[in-house]
Amino acid sequence: MHNDYANSRWGAPRRLGIGALLLGILIAMMVAFSGGASAAPGDADLSITKTDSPDSVVQGNNLTYTITVTNHGPLAATNVVVTDNLPAKSDVDFVSATSAAGSCGLKGSTVTCNLDTLANAGTATVTIVVKTKHSGTLSNRATVASPDDNTPANNTATATTTVTGKGNQPAKASCATPSITGTPGNDVLVGTAGNDVILALAGDDAVFSGGGSDLICAGIGNDLVASGAGGDKSVGGPGRDRLKGGRGPDLLKGKAGRDQLRGQRGNDFLSGGRGFGSCKGGAGRDSLVSCP
């Protein structure tokens, strides 16, 4: 009787200890099988950057904002939304807003892009294009938000752009302001590697364009004008001129004389002019206008 009592007295705690040990092992196996403990809700970190191009931009030209959103994890971010407050309507006109990761829309001066879910280490890009209206400085701010993002300090980005007036642009090339000028005699005029304005005068001249995008103005004689590697503009004069394209996409324009216009390897545009000069395309995809 004494031994049975002792065994029952100490056997119950032993059985409880073994049961607790088995329960602990079972819980550990269940956690390991499920992949470990899951992260707490909201464990995602979104950041946003913004660039502008070009900067500076000429008044009246398009300005492109590129917004990049990155999820630094560790979990996916759901219901990701980018909001961009455009400059005032007096400063810019909206052109477009696109994103391959979702859809964008404009309401008032605010662009909103719904990017859906962004995976851990994933990125999404939003592209917004506006047209500038006058010179000055533009400031544009974009933000990103998600209910899973617990780090809002890096959720805002700003781009500042300088808009210059049209008067600050280089003057348009004109025959009235040549960089190379012939003489009253018969000349051979050759352009440089840069962008030239070549003006022939009274003789029967031969003009050869250089490497840039040149403007060539034939004189009152019967001139030969040959374009070079750049996209040149050749304009005939009062005489019977021969205008030949080069390797670039050239513009050949006859005037009062019965000119000969010949395209070459580039995609040229040939206009016969008032003298109804003869036109013949070359190897490129040429366009012929006012040519008999």
PDB file of N, CA, C and O in Angstrom, residues 30-31 43 65 118 164 175 179 193 236 249 251 273 284:
ATOM      1  N   MET A  30       3.972  23.121 -35.598  1.00  0.00           N
ATOM      2  CA  MET A  30       2.934  23.850 -36.347  1.00  0.00           C
ATOM      3  C   MET A  30       3.453  25.195 -36.837  1.00  0.00           C
ATOM      4  O   MET A  30       3.168  25.620 -37.956  1.00  0.00           O
ATOM      5  N   VAL A  31       4.231  25.885 -36.009  1.00  0.00           N
ATOM      6  CA  VAL A  31       4.798  27.187 -36.420  1.00  0.00           C
ATOM      7  C   VAL A  31       5.770  27.005 -37.562  1.00  0.00           C
ATOM      8  O   VAL A  31       5.778  27.752 -38.554  1.00  0.00           O
ATOM      9  N   ASP A  43       3.228  46.299 -42.214  1.00  0.00           N
ATOM     10  CA  ASP A  43       4.671  46.243 -42.368  1.00  0.00           C
ATOM     11  C   ASP A  43       5.062  46.393 -43.829  1.00  0.00           C
ATOM     12  O   ASP A  43       5.472  45.447 -44.492  1.00  0.00           O
ATOM     13  N   TYR A  65       7.131  65.037 -65.975  1.00  0.00           N
ATOM     14  CA  TYR A  65       7.451  64.613 -64.615  1.00  0.00           C
ATOM     15  C   TYR A  65       7.461  63.084 -64.581  1.00  0.00           C
ATOM     16  O   TYR A  65       6.524  62.438 -65.051  1.00  0.00           O
ATOM     17  N   LEU A 118       1.583  46.743 -54.587  1.00  0.00           N
ATOM     18  CA  LEU A 118       3.000  46.807 -54.938  1.00  0.00           C
ATOM     19  C   LEU A 118       3.752  45.819 -54.052  1.00  0.00           C
ATOM     20  O   LEU A 118       3.767  45.949 -52.822  1.00  0.00           O
ATOM     21  N   THR A 164      12.011  79.156 -69.175  1.00  0.00           N
ATOM     22  CA  THR A 164      12.608  80.331 -69.803  1.00  0.00           C
ATOM     23  C   THR A 164      11.692  80.863 -70.902  1.00  0.00           C
ATOM     24  O   THR A 164      10.925  80.120 -71.501  1.00  0.00           O
ATOM     25  N   CYS A 175      18.602  83.261 -94.267  1.00  0.00           N
ATOM     26  CA  CYS A 175      19.518  83.636 -95.345  1.00  0.00           C
ATOM     27  C   CYS A 175      20.032  85.060 -95.187  1.00  0.00           C
ATOM     28  O   CYS A 175      21.050  85.430 -95.783  1.00  0.00           O
ATOM     29  N   SER A 179      26.565  82.572 -92.413  1.00  0.00           N
ATOM     30  CA  SER A 179      27.873  82.371 -91.790  1.00  0.00           C
ATOM     31  C   SER A 179      28.956  82.150 -92.840  1.00  0.00           C
ATOM     32  O   SER A 179      30.140  82.313 -92.561  1.00  0.00           O
ATOM     33  N   ALA A 193      31.739  71.408 -90.131  1.00  0.00           N
ATOM     34  CA  ALA A 193      31.109  70.302 -89.411  1.00  0.00           C
ATOM     35  C   ALA A 193      29.922  70.765 -88.578  1.00  0.00           C
ATOM     36  O   ALA A 193      29.119  69.953 -88.131  1.00  0.00           O
ATOM     37  N   GLY A 236      16.518  77.215-103.650  1.00  0.00           N
ATOM     38  CA  GLY A 236      16.994  77.736-104.927  1.00  0.00           C
ATOM     39  C   GLY A 236      16.839  79.242-105.038  1.00  0.00           C
ATOM     40  O   GLY A 236      16.154  79.887-104.230  1.00  0.00           O
ATOM     41  N   PRO A 249      17.694  63.661 -93.801  1.00  0.00           N
ATOM     42  CA  PRO A 249      16.357  64.030 -94.289  1.00  0.00           C
ATOM     43  C   PRO A 249      16.354  65.499 -94.701  1.00  0.00           C
ATOM     44  O   PRO A 249      16.195  66.393 -93.868  1.00  0.00           O
ATOM     45  N   LEU A 251      15.392  69.070 -96.998  1.00  0.00           N
ATOM     46  CA  LEU A 251      14.324  69.842 -97.624  1.00  0.00           C
ATOM     47  C   LEU A 251      14.916  70.575 -98.814  1.00  0.00           C
ATOM     48  O   LEU A 251      15.833  71.391 -98.659  1.00  0.00           O
ATOM     49  N   GLY A 273       8.475  74.662-106.396  1.00  0.00           N
ATOM     50  CA  GLY A 273       8.459  76.117-106.411  1.00  0.00           C
ATOM     51  C   GLY A 273       7.657  76.689-107.563  1.00  0.00           C
ATOM     52  O   GLY A 273       6.990  75.983-108.313  1.00  0.00           O
ATOM     53  N   GLY A 284      15.472  57.132-100.309  1.00  0.00           N
ATOM     54  CA  GLY A 284      14.655  57.296 -99.120  1.00  0.00           C
ATOM     55  C   GLY A 284      13.172  57.422 -99.445  1.00  0.00           C
ATOM     56  O   GLY A 284      12.749  57.341-100.599  1.00  0.00           O
TER      57      GLY A 284
END
